[in-house]
mmCIF file of C-alpha atoms in Angstrom:
data_model
loop_
_atom_site.group_PDB
_atom_site.id
_atom_site.type_symbol
_atom_site.label_atom_id
_atom_site.label_comp_id
_atom_site.label_asym_id
_atom_site.label_seq_id
_atom_site.Cartn_x
_atom_site.Cartn_y
_atom_site.Cartn_z
ATOM 1 C CA UNK A 569 0.382 0.032 -0.078
ATOM 2 C CA UNK A 570 1.235 3.273 -0.891
ATOM 3 C CA UNK A 571 1.244 6.601 1.137
ATOM 4 C CA UNK A 572 1.708 10.325 0.848
ATOM 5 C CA UNK A 573 3.063 9.997 5.159
ATOM 6 C CA UNK A 574 6.410 12.368 5.214
ATOM 7 C CA UNK A 575 7.682 10.520 7.883
ATOM 8 C CA UNK A 576 9.388 13.867 9.222
ATOM 9 C CA UNK A 577 6.454 16.057 9.284
ATOM 10 C CA UNK A 578 4.882 13.092 11.391
ATOM 11 C CA UNK A 579 7.655 13.347 13.839
ATOM 12 C CA UNK A 580 6.864 16.870 14.405
ATOM 13 C CA UNK A 581 3.452 16.970 15.385
ATOM 14 C CA UNK A 582 4.382 13.192 17.207
ATOM 15 C CA UNK A 583 7.127 15.756 19.463
ATOM 16 C CA UNK A 584 3.986 18.165 20.332
ATOM 17 C CA UNK A 585 1.348 15.680 21.061
ATOM 18 C CA UNK A 586 0.738 16.493 24.545
ATOM 19 C CA UNK A 587 0.014 19.675 24.145
ATOM 20 C CA UNK A 588 -2.668 20.167 21.910
ATOM 21 C CA UNK A 589 -5.290 20.751 24.329
ATOM 22 C CA UNK A 590 -3.186 23.329 25.963
ATOM 23 C CA UNK A 591 -5.035 26.828 24.913
ATOM 24 C CA UNK A 592 -1.742 28.148 25.679
ATOM 25 C CA UNK A 593 0.516 25.999 24.171
ATOM 26 C CA UNK A 594 2.324 25.256 20.667
ATOM 27 C CA UNK A 595 -1.123 24.439 19.369
ATOM 28 C CA UNK A 596 -2.069 28.085 20.523
ATOM 29 C CA UNK A 597 -2.674 29.506 16.678
ATOM 30 C CA UNK A 598 -5.109 26.486 16.227
ATOM 31 C CA UNK A 599 -7.284 27.269 19.297
ATOM 32 C CA UNK A 600 -7.429 30.993 18.477
ATOM 33 C CA UNK A 601 -8.320 29.774 14.674
ATOM 34 C CA UNK A 602 -10.791 26.908 15.571
ATOM 35 C CA UNK A 603 -14.024 29.608 16.252
ATOM 36 C CA UNK A 604 -13.200 30.853 12.410
ATOM 37 C CA UNK A 605 -12.755 27.500 11.381
ATOM 38 C CA UNK A 606 -15.734 25.526 12.793
ATOM 39 C CA UNK A 607 -18.544 28.618 11.641
ATOM 40 C CA UNK A 608 -16.760 27.758 8.027
ATOM 41 C CA UNK A 609 -17.149 24.252 8.657
ATOM 42 C CA UNK A 610 -20.518 24.076 9.989
ATOM 43 C CA UNK A 611 -22.098 26.699 7.707
ATOM 44 C CA UNK A 612 -20.727 24.226 4.331
ATOM 45 C CA UNK A 613 -22.002 21.497 5.893
ATOM 46 C CA UNK A 614 -25.848 22.851 6.437
ATOM 47 C CA UNK A 615 -25.697 24.234 3.359
ATOM 48 C CA UNK A 616 -25.448 20.852 1.584
ATOM 49 C CA UNK A 617 -26.997 18.651 3.706
ATOM 50 C CA UNK A 618 -29.914 20.356 4.222
ATOM 51 C CA UNK A 619 -29.720 20.727 7.943
ATOM 52 C CA UNK A 620 -30.692 22.954 10.092
ATOM 53 C CA UNK A 621 -27.773 24.496 12.759
ATOM 54 C CA UNK A 622 -30.062 25.740 15.374
ATOM 55 C CA UNK A 623 -31.357 21.481 15.763
ATOM 56 C CA UNK A 624 -29.812 20.374 18.894
ATOM 57 C CA UNK A 625 -27.899 17.251 16.537
ATOM 58 C CA UNK A 626 -28.015 19.229 13.234
ATOM 59 C CA UNK A 627 -25.410 16.705 11.804
ATOM 60 C CA UNK A 628 -26.867 13.549 12.833
ATOM 61 C CA UNK A 629 -27.099 10.593 10.203
ATOM 62 C CA UNK A 630 -23.673 11.988 8.558
ATOM 63 C CA UNK A 631 -20.845 10.110 9.264
ATOM 64 C CA UNK A 632 -17.339 12.603 9.203
ATOM 65 C CA UNK A 633 -13.697 12.365 8.833
ATOM 66 C CA UNK A 634 -11.745 14.655 10.537
ATOM 67 C CA UNK A 635 -8.195 13.887 8.904
ATOM 68 C CA UNK A 636 -4.440 14.711 10.841
ATOM 69 C CA UNK A 637 -7.555 15.357 13.564
ATOM 70 C CA UNK A 638 -4.654 15.852 15.684
ATOM 71 C CA UNK A 639 -6.100 16.178 19.537
ATOM 72 C CA UNK A 640 -9.411 16.103 18.355
ATOM 73 C CA UNK A 641 -10.161 20.685 18.249
ATOM 74 C CA UNK A 642 -11.948 19.489 15.204
ATOM 75 C CA UNK A 643 -13.810 16.401 15.667
ATOM 76 C CA UNK A 644 -15.901 17.153 19.323
ATOM 77 C CA UNK A 645 -17.399 19.977 17.955
ATOM 78 C CA UNK A 646 -18.218 17.642 15.372
ATOM 79 C CA UNK A 647 -19.680 14.811 17.415
ATOM 80 C CA UNK A 648 -21.600 16.935 19.358
ATOM 81 C CA UNK A 649 -23.385 18.373 16.792
ATOM 82 C CA UNK A 650 -24.629 14.880 16.164
ATOM 83 C CA UNK A 651 -21.967 13.932 13.576
ATOM 84 C CA UNK A 652 -20.489 9.621 13.271
ATOM 85 C CA UNK A 653 -17.164 10.917 13.360
ATOM 86 C CA UNK A 654 -13.808 9.110 12.473
ATOM 87 C CA UNK A 655 -10.689 11.222 13.681
ATOM 88 C CA UNK A 656 -7.585 9.136 11.977
ATOM 89 C CA UNK A 657 -3.840 10.866 12.616
ATOM 90 C CA UNK A 658 -0.286 9.213 11.405
ATOM 91 C CA UNK A 659 1.181 10.871 14.124
ATOM 92 C CA UNK A 660 0.020 7.489 16.948
ATOM 93 C CA UNK A 661 1.090 9.870 19.538
ATOM 94 C CA UNK A 662 -2.047 11.947 18.796
ATOM 95 C CA UNK A 663 -4.804 9.233 19.204
ATOM 96 C CA UNK A 664 -4.083 8.866 23.202
ATOM 97 C CA UNK A 665 -4.376 12.333 23.797
ATOM 98 C CA UNK A 666 -7.523 12.316 21.352
ATOM 99 C CA UNK A 667 -8.743 9.394 22.999
ATOM 100 C CA UNK A 668 -9.183 10.553 26.414
ATOM 101 C CA UNK A 669 -10.073 14.099 26.373
ATOM 102 C CA UNK A 670 -13.218 12.384 24.198
ATOM 103 C CA UNK A 671 -13.806 10.374 27.595
ATOM 104 C CA UNK A 672 -13.366 13.086 29.888
ATOM 105 C CA UNK A 673 -15.769 15.038 27.750
ATOM 106 C CA UNK A 674 -18.180 11.681 27.732
ATOM 107 C CA UNK A 675 -17.843 11.500 23.766
ATOM 108 C CA UNK A 676 -18.020 8.299 21.536
ATOM 109 C CA UNK A 677 -15.515 9.251 19.048
ATOM 110 C CA UNK A 678 -13.684 6.809 16.791
ATOM 111 C CA UNK A 679 -10.115 7.617 17.123
ATOM 112 C CA UNK A 680 -7.563 6.086 14.878
ATOM 113 C CA UNK A 681 -3.868 6.122 13.374
ATOM 114 C CA UNK A 682 -4.413 5.456 10.251
ATOM 115 C CA UNK A 683 -3.889 7.188 6.685
ATOM 116 C CA UNK A 684 -6.269 8.524 3.993
ATOM 117 C CA UNK A 685 -4.485 5.761 2.212
ATOM 118 C CA UNK A 686 -5.386 3.042 4.016
ATOM 119 C CA UNK A 687 -9.072 3.934 5.307
ATOM 120 C CA UNK A 688 -9.648 4.526 1.144
ATOM 121 C CA UNK A 689 -8.023 0.766 0.448
ATOM 122 C CA UNK A 690 -9.659 -0.563 3.199
ATOM 123 C CA UNK A 691 -13.387 0.584 1.504
ATOM 124 C CA UNK A 692 -14.659 3.480 4.102
ATOM 125 C CA UNK A 693 -16.802 5.930 3.014
ATOM 126 C CA UNK A 694 -18.200 9.298 4.078
ATOM 127 C CA UNK A 695 -20.492 12.407 3.814
ATOM 128 C CA UNK A 696 -18.108 14.473 4.708
ATOM 129 C CA UNK A 697 -13.946 14.906 4.937
ATOM 130 C CA UNK A 698 -12.172 17.491 7.341
ATOM 131 C CA UNK A 699 -8.898 18.065 5.557
ATOM 132 C CA UNK A 700 -7.782 21.073 8.091
ATOM 133 C CA UNK A 701 -4.075 22.118 7.825
ATOM 134 C CA UNK A 702 -3.419 18.548 6.204
ATOM 135 C CA UNK A 703 -2.152 19.303 2.731
ATOM 136 C CA UNK A 704 0.927 21.441 3.217
ATOM 137 C CA UNK A 705 2.747 18.350 5.317
ATOM 138 C CA UNK A 706 2.273 15.231 2.930
ATOM 139 C CA UNK A 707 4.335 13.763 0.456
ATOM 140 C CA UNK A 708 2.449 13.641 -2.230
ATOM 141 C CA UNK A 709 -0.863 16.132 -2.632
ATOM 142 C CA UNK A 710 -2.970 15.215 -5.678
ATOM 143 C CA UNK A 711 -2.368 11.230 -4.214
ATOM 144 C CA UNK A 712 -3.418 12.349 -1.206
ATOM 145 C CA UNK A 713 -6.497 14.586 -2.204
ATOM 146 C CA UNK A 714 -7.350 11.715 -4.684
ATOM 147 C CA UNK A 715 -7.586 9.431 -1.426
ATOM 148 C CA UNK A 716 -9.387 11.835 0.056
ATOM 149 C CA UNK A 717 -11.814 12.071 -3.138
ATOM 150 C CA UNK A 718 -12.036 8.248 -2.794
ATOM 151 C CA UNK A 719 -13.515 8.451 0.661
ATOM 152 C CA UNK A 720 -16.263 10.800 -0.071
ATOM 153 C CA UNK A 721 -19.839 9.332 -1.270
ATOM 154 C CA UNK A 722 -21.299 10.496 -4.508
ATOM 155 C CA UNK A 723 -21.945 14.253 -3.053
ATOM 156 C CA UNK A 724 -20.417 14.099 -0.640
ATOM 157 C CA UNK A 725 -18.570 17.462 0.886
ATOM 158 C CA UNK A 726 -14.707 18.073 1.405
ATOM 159 C CA UNK A 727 -13.367 20.962 3.478
ATOM 160 C CA UNK A 728 -9.733 22.130 2.636
ATOM 161 C CA UNK A 729 -7.467 23.970 4.480
ATOM 162 C CA UNK A 730 -3.568 25.493 3.750
ATOM 163 C CA UNK A 731 -1.435 28.175 3.633
ATOM 164 C CA UNK A 732 -0.442 30.014 0.225
ATOM 165 C CA UNK A 733 2.427 30.087 -0.591
ATOM 166 C CA UNK A 734 3.787 33.941 -1.102
ATOM 167 C CA UNK A 735 5.929 36.804 0.570
ATOM 168 C CA UNK A 736 3.067 37.102 3.255
ATOM 169 C CA UNK A 737 2.643 33.719 4.336
ATOM 170 C CA UNK A 738 6.111 33.973 5.208
ATOM 171 C CA UNK A 739 6.224 36.608 7.411
ATOM 172 C CA UNK A 740 3.024 35.298 8.989
ATOM 173 C CA UNK A 741 2.692 31.981 9.105
ATOM 174 C CA UNK A 742 6.609 31.306 9.873
ATOM 175 C CA UNK A 743 8.913 34.374 11.273
ATOM 176 C CA UNK A 744 5.782 35.276 12.590
ATOM 177 C CA UNK A 745 4.489 32.758 14.495
ATOM 178 C CA UNK A 746 7.771 30.851 14.539
ATOM 179 C CA UNK A 747 10.279 33.077 15.616
ATOM 180 C CA UNK A 748 8.584 36.214 16.377
ATOM 181 C CA UNK A 749 5.635 35.013 18.619
ATOM 182 C CA UNK A 750 7.272 31.954 18.940
ATOM 183 C CA UNK A 751 3.445 30.287 19.120
ATOM 184 C CA UNK A 752 4.892 27.550 16.932
ATOM 185 C CA UNK A 753 8.099 25.048 17.415
ATOM 186 C CA UNK A 754 10.603 26.451 14.363
ATOM 187 C CA UNK A 755 10.894 24.406 11.296
ATOM 188 C CA UNK A 756 6.423 23.091 12.204
ATOM 189 C CA UNK A 757 6.382 24.435 8.781
ATOM 190 C CA UNK A 758 7.871 24.909 5.248
ATOM 191 C CA UNK A 759 7.515 27.590 3.567
ATOM 192 C CA UNK A 760 7.786 25.747 0.309
ATOM 193 C CA UNK A 761 4.957 23.517 0.514
ATOM 194 C CA UNK A 762 2.537 25.689 0.835
ATOM 195 C CA UNK A 763 0.041 25.742 -1.419
ATOM 196 C CA UNK A 764 -1.612 29.093 -3.464
ATOM 197 C CA UNK A 765 -5.523 28.833 -4.030
ATOM 198 C CA UNK A 766 -5.446 28.615 -7.811
ATOM 199 C CA UNK A 767 -2.908 25.200 -6.998
ATOM 200 C CA UNK A 768 -4.705 23.579 -4.295
ATOM 201 C CA UNK A 769 -8.199 24.420 -6.701
ATOM 202 C CA UNK A 770 -6.052 22.657 -9.734
ATOM 203 C CA UNK A 771 -5.214 19.883 -7.326
ATOM 204 C CA UNK A 772 -8.865 19.011 -5.916
ATOM 205 C CA UNK A 773 -9.703 18.719 -9.638
ATOM 206 C CA UNK A 774 -7.517 16.752 -10.590
ATOM 207 C CA UNK A 775 -8.159 14.724 -7.685
ATOM 208 C CA UNK A 776 -11.610 14.194 -8.906
ATOM 209 C CA UNK A 777 -13.867 16.618 -6.832
ATOM 210 C CA UNK A 778 -15.694 19.740 -8.041
ATOM 211 C CA UNK A 779 -13.992 23.280 -6.157
ATOM 212 C CA UNK A 780 -17.868 24.785 -4.871
ATOM 213 C CA UNK A 781 -15.904 28.163 -2.513
ATOM 214 C CA UNK A 782 -12.841 29.023 -1.272
ATOM 215 C CA UNK A 783 -12.381 31.862 1.462
ATOM 216 C CA UNK A 784 -9.576 33.053 3.446
ATOM 217 C CA UNK A 785 -9.050 33.359 7.603
ATOM 218 C CA UNK A 786 -7.729 36.848 8.549
ATOM 219 C CA UNK A 787 -6.026 37.306 11.595
ATOM 220 C CA UNK A 788 -5.966 40.890 12.864
ATOM 221 C CA UNK A 789 -3.273 41.713 15.164
ATOM 222 C CA UNK A 790 -4.934 44.843 16.302
ATOM 223 C CA UNK A 791 -8.273 43.527 17.287
ATOM 224 C CA UNK A 792 -5.896 40.319 18.037
ATOM 225 C CA UNK A 793 -9.353 37.356 16.370
ATOM 226 C CA UNK A 794 -9.174 35.943 13.585
ATOM 227 C CA UNK A 795 -12.414 36.505 11.086
ATOM 228 C CA UNK A 796 -13.647 34.803 7.325
ATOM 229 C CA UNK A 797 -12.943 37.466 4.607
ATOM 230 C CA UNK A 798 -14.466 36.330 0.879
ATOM 231 C CA UNK A 799 -11.527 37.961 -0.455
ATOM 232 C CA UNK A 800 -8.162 38.195 1.504
ATOM 233 C CA UNK A 801 -6.767 34.270 1.061
ATOM 234 C CA UNK A 802 -3.078 35.852 1.244
ATOM 235 C CA UNK A 803 -2.169 33.756 3.925
ATOM 236 C CA UNK A 804 -4.606 30.853 5.539
ATOM 237 C CA UNK A 805 -7.785 29.534 3.499
ATOM 238 C CA UNK A 806 -9.867 26.991 2.755
ATOM 239 C CA UNK A 807 -11.929 25.323 0.323
ATOM 240 C CA UNK A 808 -14.815 22.895 -0.321
ATOM 241 C CA UNK A 809 -15.892 20.781 -3.173
ATOM 242 C CA UNK A 810 -18.329 18.465 -4.033
ATOM 243 C CA UNK A 811 -17.670 14.661 -5.082
ATOM 244 C CA UNK A 812 -20.573 14.139 -7.933
#
């Protein structure tokens, strides 16, 4: 079985596994960004599957894969909204961290130390694939996205976020986050592996999915908060695509 896993990238996140649920730790940027990520994710899922977000469990009946789940920062809210969640990660040490936190939170989430390719080979199928901040860490983005496409049922939705590749993203995501603010360990990201929005749309299309939306996640250093932008995709951005 082929894999797109980059062992060096996995090792980086294994080293930080214990800090997933510390909002002031090495994953502080994700904790800060999580509200806007969840806003986009829930809005797109509700629109695609005709769900009412004011309902008690609006995603009940939907099977969702959180690939590259880490400690479960997205898996847990999806489970609370009623989805049947599988959280998968190539970094083995992330899984017990996620399992323990889910148990403490009273949530039933199927966490697995596995890859998108292994799940696809096993014939797993999902209504939704969350593919957030993963594609910039794999060895072969097209092969990885093709595996994600295989995992979707017809009419299924993939949400994929990553980092743009330009001088601003280097200044913000690497120099700013890793050197100045020290939110992340140096070397967490490799700028050359960042992907422009047009490149990602092309990869998604080649993988057999239809891109239907893209937005930017924008950090305001004055207000110290994130927001969703229809125009500014210069650093962090997210895409939505459908399997026809």
